[in-house]
Short mmCIF file of C-alpha atoms in Angstrom, two decimals:
data_model
loop_
_atom_site.label_atom_id
_atom_site.label_comp_id
_atom_site.label_asym_id
_atom_site.label_seq_id
_atom_site.Cartn_x
_atom_site.Cartn_y
_atom_site.Cartn_z
CA MET A 1 -202.54 12.12 -178.55
CA LYS A 2 -200.22 9.36 -177.39
CA LYS A 3 -202.73 6.55 -176.97
CA TRP A 4 -201.26 4.58 -179.86
CA ILE A 5 -197.85 4.61 -178.15
CA THR A 6 -199.28 2.91 -175.07
CA GLY A 7 -200.84 0.21 -177.24
CA ALA A 8 -197.66 -0.27 -179.23
CA LEU A 9 -195.63 -0.48 -176.04
CA ALA A 10 -197.83 -3.24 -174.69
CA ILE A 11 -197.13 -5.30 -177.81
CA LEU A 12 -193.41 -4.51 -177.83
CA LEU A 13 -192.96 -5.24 -174.15
CA GLY A 14 -194.82 -8.49 -174.58
CA VAL A 15 -192.45 -9.50 -177.37
CA MET A 16 -189.49 -8.50 -175.22
CA SER A 17 -190.68 -10.62 -172.30
CA ILE A 18 -190.74 -13.63 -174.64
CA ALA A 19 -187.50 -12.81 -176.42
CA VAL A 20 -185.35 -12.12 -173.39
CA PRO A 21 -185.47 -15.63 -171.87
CA PHE A 22 -184.26 -17.11 -175.18
CA SER A 23 -181.38 -14.66 -175.35
CA GLY A 24 -180.67 -14.84 -171.63
CA MET A 25 -177.96 -17.51 -171.84
CA HIS A 26 -175.88 -15.31 -174.14
CA ILE A 27 -176.32 -12.28 -171.90
CA VAL A 28 -175.32 -14.14 -168.74
CA GLU A 29 -172.28 -15.62 -170.42
CA ALA A 30 -171.15 -12.18 -171.60
CA LYS A 31 -171.51 -10.77 -168.10
CA THR A 32 -169.58 -13.65 -166.60
CA THR A 33 -166.53 -13.06 -168.77
CA GLU A 34 -166.56 -9.27 -168.50
CA GLU A 35 -168.14 -8.66 -165.13
CA THR A 36 -165.18 -6.89 -163.57
CA ASP A 37 -164.80 -4.54 -166.56
CA ARG A 38 -168.49 -3.90 -167.15
CA LYS A 39 -169.31 -0.27 -167.80
CA LEU A 40 -172.17 1.51 -166.08
CA ASN A 41 -174.97 2.00 -168.60
CA ILE A 42 -176.67 5.39 -168.22
CA VAL A 43 -179.56 6.54 -170.43
CA THR A 44 -180.79 10.13 -170.55
CA THR A 45 -183.75 11.29 -172.60
CA ILE A 46 -182.87 14.91 -173.45
CA PHE A 47 -179.78 17.07 -173.86
CA PRO A 48 -179.71 18.96 -170.51
CA GLU A 49 -179.76 15.68 -168.55
CA TYR A 50 -177.01 14.29 -170.78
CA ASP A 51 -174.79 17.35 -170.41
CA TRP A 52 -175.25 17.65 -166.64
CA THR A 53 -174.39 13.96 -166.25
CA ARG A 54 -171.22 14.08 -168.34
CA ASN A 55 -170.01 17.10 -166.37
CA ILE A 56 -170.56 15.28 -163.08
CA LEU A 57 -168.86 12.17 -164.44
CA GLY A 58 -165.86 14.23 -165.58
CA ASN A 59 -162.98 11.94 -166.50
CA ARG A 60 -165.11 8.98 -165.44
CA GLU A 61 -167.21 9.41 -168.60
CA ALA A 62 -164.81 7.11 -170.47
CA ASP A 63 -165.75 4.31 -168.06
CA VAL A 64 -169.50 4.74 -168.63
CA ASN A 65 -171.86 4.12 -171.53
CA LEU A 66 -173.75 7.43 -171.58
CA THR A 67 -176.64 7.68 -174.04
CA MET A 68 -179.00 10.49 -175.06
CA LEU A 69 -182.18 9.12 -176.64
CA LEU A 70 -183.49 12.27 -178.34
CA ASP A 71 -180.37 13.07 -180.35
CA ASN A 72 -181.72 13.67 -183.87
CA GLY A 73 -183.55 16.98 -183.44
CA THR A 74 -186.92 15.54 -182.41
CA ASP A 75 -188.34 17.39 -179.45
CA LEU A 76 -189.77 15.84 -176.29
CA HIS A 77 -193.40 16.41 -177.25
CA SER A 78 -193.30 14.69 -180.64
CA PHE A 79 -190.83 11.87 -179.89
CA GLN A 80 -192.05 8.41 -180.87
CA PRO A 81 -189.89 5.67 -179.31
CA ALA A 82 -188.54 2.89 -181.50
CA VAL A 83 -187.95 -0.65 -180.27
CA LYS A 84 -184.25 0.12 -179.72
CA ASP A 85 -185.18 3.05 -177.46
CA ILE A 86 -187.44 0.89 -175.33
CA MET A 87 -184.72 -1.76 -175.10
CA LYS A 88 -182.17 0.85 -173.97
CA VAL A 89 -184.52 2.08 -171.26
CA SER A 90 -185.43 -1.44 -170.18
CA SER A 91 -181.85 -2.65 -169.75
CA CYS A 92 -179.91 0.37 -168.45
CA ASP A 93 -178.44 0.78 -164.96
CA LEU A 94 -179.54 4.39 -164.53
CA LEU A 95 -182.32 6.22 -166.38
CA ILE A 96 -182.67 10.00 -166.18
CA TYR A 97 -185.88 11.44 -167.61
CA VAL A 98 -188.16 14.46 -167.26
CA GLY A 99 -191.19 12.62 -165.92
CA GLY A 100 -193.94 14.73 -167.48
CA GLU A 101 -196.83 13.80 -169.73
CA SER A 102 -194.53 13.34 -172.73
CA ASP A 103 -192.67 10.58 -170.86
CA GLN A 104 -195.66 8.33 -170.31
CA TRP A 105 -194.08 5.77 -172.64
CA ILE A 106 -191.13 5.53 -170.26
CA GLU A 107 -193.39 4.78 -167.30
CA ASP A 108 -194.94 1.97 -169.35
CA ALA A 109 -191.51 0.61 -170.33
CA LEU A 110 -190.27 0.65 -166.74
CA GLU A 111 -193.07 -1.65 -165.64
CA SER A 112 -191.51 -4.42 -167.74
CA ALA A 113 -187.86 -3.44 -167.38
CA GLN A 114 -185.31 -6.23 -167.80
CA ASN A 115 -182.99 -4.74 -165.19
CA LYS A 116 -184.87 -4.93 -161.91
CA ASP A 117 -181.97 -3.20 -160.11
CA MET A 118 -182.19 -0.14 -162.32
CA LYS A 119 -182.10 3.27 -160.65
CA THR A 120 -184.14 6.16 -162.02
CA ILE A 121 -184.08 9.93 -161.67
CA ASN A 122 -187.37 11.63 -162.52
CA LEU A 123 -186.63 15.36 -162.77
CA MET A 124 -190.11 16.45 -161.81
CA GLU A 125 -190.10 14.18 -158.77
CA VAL A 126 -186.68 15.53 -157.73
CA LEU A 127 -188.04 19.09 -157.87
CA GLY A 128 -191.17 18.15 -155.94
CA ASP A 129 -193.42 21.02 -154.93
CA THR A 130 -191.46 23.56 -156.98
CA ILE A 131 -192.78 22.29 -160.33
CA LYS A 132 -195.38 24.56 -161.87
CA GLU A 133 -198.78 23.94 -163.35
CA GLU A 134 -199.21 24.71 -167.03
CA GLU A 135 -200.78 28.16 -167.25
CA THR A 136 -202.74 30.06 -169.86
CA VAL A 137 -201.89 33.77 -169.69
CA GLU A 138 -203.91 36.57 -171.22
CA GLY A 139 -203.96 36.38 -175.01
CA MET A 140 -202.62 32.84 -175.19
CA GLN A 141 -204.43 30.63 -177.67
CA ASP A 142 -206.49 27.95 -175.97
CA SER A 143 -205.32 24.48 -177.01
CA GLU A 144 -207.99 22.44 -175.23
CA HIS A 145 -209.52 21.51 -178.56
CA GLU A 146 -206.45 19.36 -179.23
CA HIS A 147 -208.04 16.70 -177.03
CA GLY A 148 -210.84 14.78 -178.72
CA HIS A 149 -214.40 14.57 -177.43
CA GLU A 150 -213.67 11.06 -176.26
CA ASP A 151 -210.95 12.41 -173.96
CA GLU A 152 -213.23 15.16 -172.71
CA HIS A 153 -215.85 12.62 -171.65
CA ALA A 154 -213.23 10.31 -170.20
CA HIS A 155 -211.86 13.05 -167.97
CA GLU A 156 -215.18 14.65 -167.14
CA GLY A 157 -215.42 15.25 -163.44
CA GLU A 158 -211.75 14.52 -162.87
CA ASP A 159 -209.45 17.16 -161.40
CA GLU A 160 -206.39 16.55 -163.53
CA LYS A 161 -203.55 19.03 -163.36
CA GLU A 162 -201.09 19.54 -166.19
CA TYR A 163 -197.57 20.48 -165.18
CA ASP A 164 -195.00 22.37 -167.20
CA GLU A 165 -192.31 19.90 -168.24
CA HIS A 166 -189.61 22.41 -169.19
CA VAL A 167 -187.92 22.36 -165.79
CA TRP A 168 -184.40 22.48 -167.28
CA THR A 169 -184.78 26.12 -168.41
CA SER A 170 -184.11 27.17 -164.81
CA MET A 171 -180.47 27.03 -163.72
CA ARG A 172 -181.68 26.91 -160.13
CA ASN A 173 -183.57 23.73 -160.97
CA ALA A 174 -180.48 22.45 -162.77
CA SER A 175 -178.45 22.82 -159.59
CA VAL A 176 -180.95 20.76 -157.57
CA ILE A 177 -181.05 18.08 -160.26
CA CYS A 178 -177.24 17.92 -160.41
CA ASP A 179 -177.21 17.12 -156.69
CA ALA A 180 -179.60 14.23 -157.34
CA ILE A 181 -177.47 12.91 -160.20
CA ALA A 182 -174.29 13.11 -158.14
CA GLU A 183 -175.89 11.37 -155.15
CA THR A 184 -177.18 8.54 -157.34
CA LEU A 185 -173.79 8.05 -159.00
CA GLU A 186 -172.18 7.95 -155.56
CA GLU A 187 -174.56 5.17 -154.52
CA MET A 188 -173.84 3.19 -157.67
CA ASP A 189 -170.08 3.78 -157.69
CA PRO A 190 -168.98 4.58 -154.12
CA GLU A 191 -165.29 4.17 -154.94
CA ASN A 192 -165.46 7.39 -156.97
CA LYS A 193 -167.76 9.29 -154.63
CA GLU A 194 -165.36 12.20 -154.12
CA ILE A 195 -164.95 12.68 -157.87
CA TYR A 196 -168.70 13.04 -158.36
CA GLN A 197 -169.06 15.37 -155.38
CA THR A 198 -166.24 17.62 -156.55
CA ASN A 199 -167.41 17.71 -160.16
CA ALA A 200 -170.98 18.49 -159.11
CA GLU A 201 -169.88 21.35 -156.84
CA ASN A 202 -167.66 22.82 -159.56
CA TYR A 203 -170.45 22.63 -162.12
CA LYS A 204 -173.01 24.11 -159.72
CA ALA A 205 -170.63 27.03 -159.14
CA LYS A 206 -170.71 27.73 -162.89
CA LEU A 207 -174.50 27.55 -162.86
CA SER A 208 -174.61 29.99 -159.95
CA THR A 209 -172.29 32.46 -161.67
CA LEU A 210 -174.43 32.45 -164.82
CA ASP A 211 -177.61 32.69 -162.76
CA GLN A 212 -176.21 35.85 -161.16
CA LYS A 213 -175.49 37.32 -164.61
CA TYR A 214 -179.12 36.74 -165.56
CA GLN A 215 -180.29 38.43 -162.37
CA GLU A 216 -178.03 41.43 -162.97
CA THR A 217 -179.35 41.77 -166.52
CA VAL A 218 -182.97 41.75 -165.37
CA ASP A 219 -182.21 44.20 -162.54
CA THR A 220 -180.55 46.74 -164.84
CA ASP A 221 -182.62 46.58 -168.05
CA ARG A 222 -185.60 48.80 -168.80
CA GLN A 223 -188.11 46.19 -169.90
CA ASN A 224 -189.46 43.28 -167.86
CA THR A 225 -191.86 41.71 -170.35
CA LEU A 226 -191.20 39.20 -173.14
CA ILE A 227 -193.42 38.63 -176.17
CA PHE A 228 -193.33 35.12 -177.68
CA ALA A 229 -194.98 34.57 -181.07
CA ASP A 230 -194.48 30.86 -180.54
CA ARG A 231 -194.79 28.07 -177.99
CA PHE A 232 -193.64 29.25 -174.58
CA ALA A 233 -191.14 26.89 -172.96
CA PHE A 234 -189.51 29.28 -170.48
CA ARG A 235 -191.92 29.47 -167.56
CA TYR A 236 -189.27 28.35 -165.06
CA LEU A 237 -186.72 30.82 -166.39
CA VAL A 238 -189.00 33.88 -166.30
CA ASP A 239 -190.30 32.98 -162.85
CA ASP A 240 -186.72 32.81 -161.52
CA TYR A 241 -186.19 36.46 -162.41
CA GLY A 242 -189.67 37.90 -161.99
CA LEU A 243 -190.25 38.55 -165.69
CA ASN A 244 -193.66 38.87 -167.33
CA TYR A 245 -194.57 37.29 -170.65
CA TYR A 246 -197.23 36.96 -173.29
CA ALA A 247 -197.18 34.09 -175.77
CA ALA A 248 -199.11 32.60 -178.66
CA PHE A 249 -199.18 29.06 -177.24
CA SER A 250 -198.31 27.14 -174.10
CA GLY A 251 -195.05 25.17 -174.01
CA CYS A 252 -196.63 21.78 -174.71
CA SER A 253 -199.05 22.96 -177.38
CA ALA A 254 -199.07 21.24 -180.76
CA GLU A 255 -200.55 24.33 -182.43
CA SER A 256 -198.70 25.90 -185.35
CA GLU A 257 -201.26 28.43 -186.59
CA ALA A 258 -202.15 31.45 -184.48
CA SER A 259 -205.66 32.86 -184.59
CA PHE A 260 -206.35 36.45 -185.66
CA LYS A 261 -207.28 37.20 -182.05
CA THR A 262 -203.92 35.94 -180.76
CA VAL A 263 -201.94 37.81 -183.41
CA THR A 264 -203.70 41.13 -182.79
CA PHE A 265 -203.37 40.75 -179.02
CA LEU A 266 -199.60 40.23 -179.21
CA ALA A 267 -199.24 43.09 -181.70
CA GLY A 268 -201.22 45.33 -179.36
CA LYS A 269 -198.94 44.45 -176.44
CA LEU A 270 -195.86 45.33 -178.50
CA ASP A 271 -197.37 48.74 -179.24
CA GLU A 272 -198.66 49.33 -175.71
CA LEU A 273 -195.40 48.44 -173.95
CA GLY A 274 -193.01 49.77 -176.60
CA ILE A 275 -191.28 46.39 -176.88
CA LYS A 276 -188.81 46.18 -179.74
CA THR A 277 -188.38 42.41 -180.10
CA VAL A 278 -190.52 39.35 -180.76
CA LEU A 279 -189.20 36.00 -179.53
CA THR A 280 -189.40 32.52 -181.03
CA ILE A 281 -187.87 29.19 -180.02
CA GLU A 282 -185.23 27.23 -181.91
CA LYS A 283 -186.05 25.57 -185.23
CA SER A 284 -189.34 27.41 -185.35
CA ASP A 285 -191.12 28.96 -188.30
CA ASP A 286 -190.98 32.76 -188.02
CA ARG A 287 -194.27 33.24 -189.88
CA ILE A 288 -196.31 33.98 -186.76
CA ALA A 289 -193.69 36.45 -185.50
CA GLN A 290 -193.64 38.19 -188.87
CA THR A 291 -197.44 38.39 -188.94
CA VAL A 292 -197.51 39.86 -185.43
CA ILE A 293 -194.97 42.52 -186.43
CA GLU A 294 -196.94 43.36 -189.57
CA ASN A 295 -199.92 44.13 -187.32
CA THR A 296 -198.04 46.61 -185.10
CA LYS A 297 -197.96 50.35 -185.67
CA LYS A 298 -194.19 50.63 -186.23
CA LYS A 299 -193.66 47.27 -187.95
CA ASP A 300 -189.94 47.42 -187.15
CA GLN A 301 -189.49 44.95 -184.28
CA LYS A 302 -186.67 42.39 -184.41
CA ILE A 303 -187.23 38.65 -184.27
CA LEU A 304 -184.92 36.92 -181.79
CA GLU A 305 -184.58 33.27 -180.83
CA LEU A 306 -184.30 31.70 -177.38
CA ASN A 307 -183.07 28.11 -177.36
CA SER A 308 -185.16 25.83 -175.16
CA MET A 309 -182.79 22.87 -175.79
CA GLN A 310 -185.64 20.59 -176.76
CA SER A 311 -184.04 19.47 -180.01
CA ILE A 312 -180.25 19.56 -179.60
CA THR A 313 -178.66 16.97 -181.91
CA SER A 314 -175.64 14.71 -181.49
CA ASP A 315 -173.89 16.72 -184.21
CA GLU A 316 -174.35 19.92 -182.21
CA ILE A 317 -172.85 18.19 -179.18
CA LYS A 318 -169.86 17.10 -181.25
CA ASN A 319 -169.46 20.73 -182.32
CA GLY A 320 -169.15 21.83 -178.70
CA VAL A 321 -172.67 22.80 -177.66
CA THR A 322 -173.19 22.58 -173.89
CA TYR A 323 -176.00 23.49 -171.51
CA LEU A 324 -173.98 26.44 -170.25
CA SER A 325 -173.09 27.66 -173.75
CA VAL A 326 -176.77 27.64 -174.76
CA MET A 327 -177.73 29.52 -171.60
CA GLU A 328 -174.93 32.04 -172.27
CA ASP A 329 -176.34 32.61 -175.76
CA ASN A 330 -179.84 32.93 -174.32
CA LEU A 331 -178.56 35.59 -171.94
CA LYS A 332 -177.33 37.66 -174.91
CA VAL A 333 -180.77 37.36 -176.48
CA LEU A 334 -182.44 38.30 -173.20
CA LYS A 335 -180.30 41.43 -172.88
CA GLU A 336 -181.41 42.51 -176.35
CA ALA A 337 -185.07 41.67 -175.67
CA LEU A 338 -185.20 43.63 -172.41
CA LYS A 339 -183.67 46.86 -173.73
#
């Protein structure tokens, strides 16, 4: 699906390798005159990384150029990098990215990065063995047909594993990642090491408090199963609290139309388990959820939305949206869904 991006990157990076030497004199001169006041240039790909980093920076954020690439509502799976995005990645001091299949373009860009001293934080590498393979649960629509026959032949005989990229939906993962961010900032800016350590510990305490609220909700509510008439991006969250789920599509699926079999299966589970809510993700079309409800016996289930933070915009950030505020709102939804 992203083959064209790799080809385009090869061309763009080739152009960059030619262009940079010609512009190099200007860049060196600028650094010479401003070297002592130069700000650290940090690029993050998605909102959770951005918000964790600014909390760890604290009042040091004013002394850093902190950028979020996906800031216009485009989600990770459909993002198509522009030249300016590749340039930002290529020239930054610190890059924080998810590291899954959707970030292949970043891996390509890093091979020809202008800043050879750049540090990177790959979330999936930080989490190591705790990352989870993409799974297809009972009733979930198979999306294998998304890959063309050419891909099928190319991968024939290979044992390729697909991993769930949505690691940020777990606050326990977030805590581990915050440690990695703080440690990297300490290496890059040792004079402010104590600030980063303190800010990280304070933020992790907030994560822990909210994590406990989630656990208490799951422990006290009647239901323990969620029904998603949508893509399912919350594998890490449900696994943290031992919840079950059924969903129309996997988290990385590009599908938008559910089959009759999928719809009737989800409707049957709502009837069988007496579940009163159907979940969707943010900025999603409710048509599948409505169709599922229409195929139940009672036809009176509510449609609720869990925010996977895949498409938070810069305007939402300006209006005060934070990782913790989204997870607080998700907790309210979860309480309603588990009644």
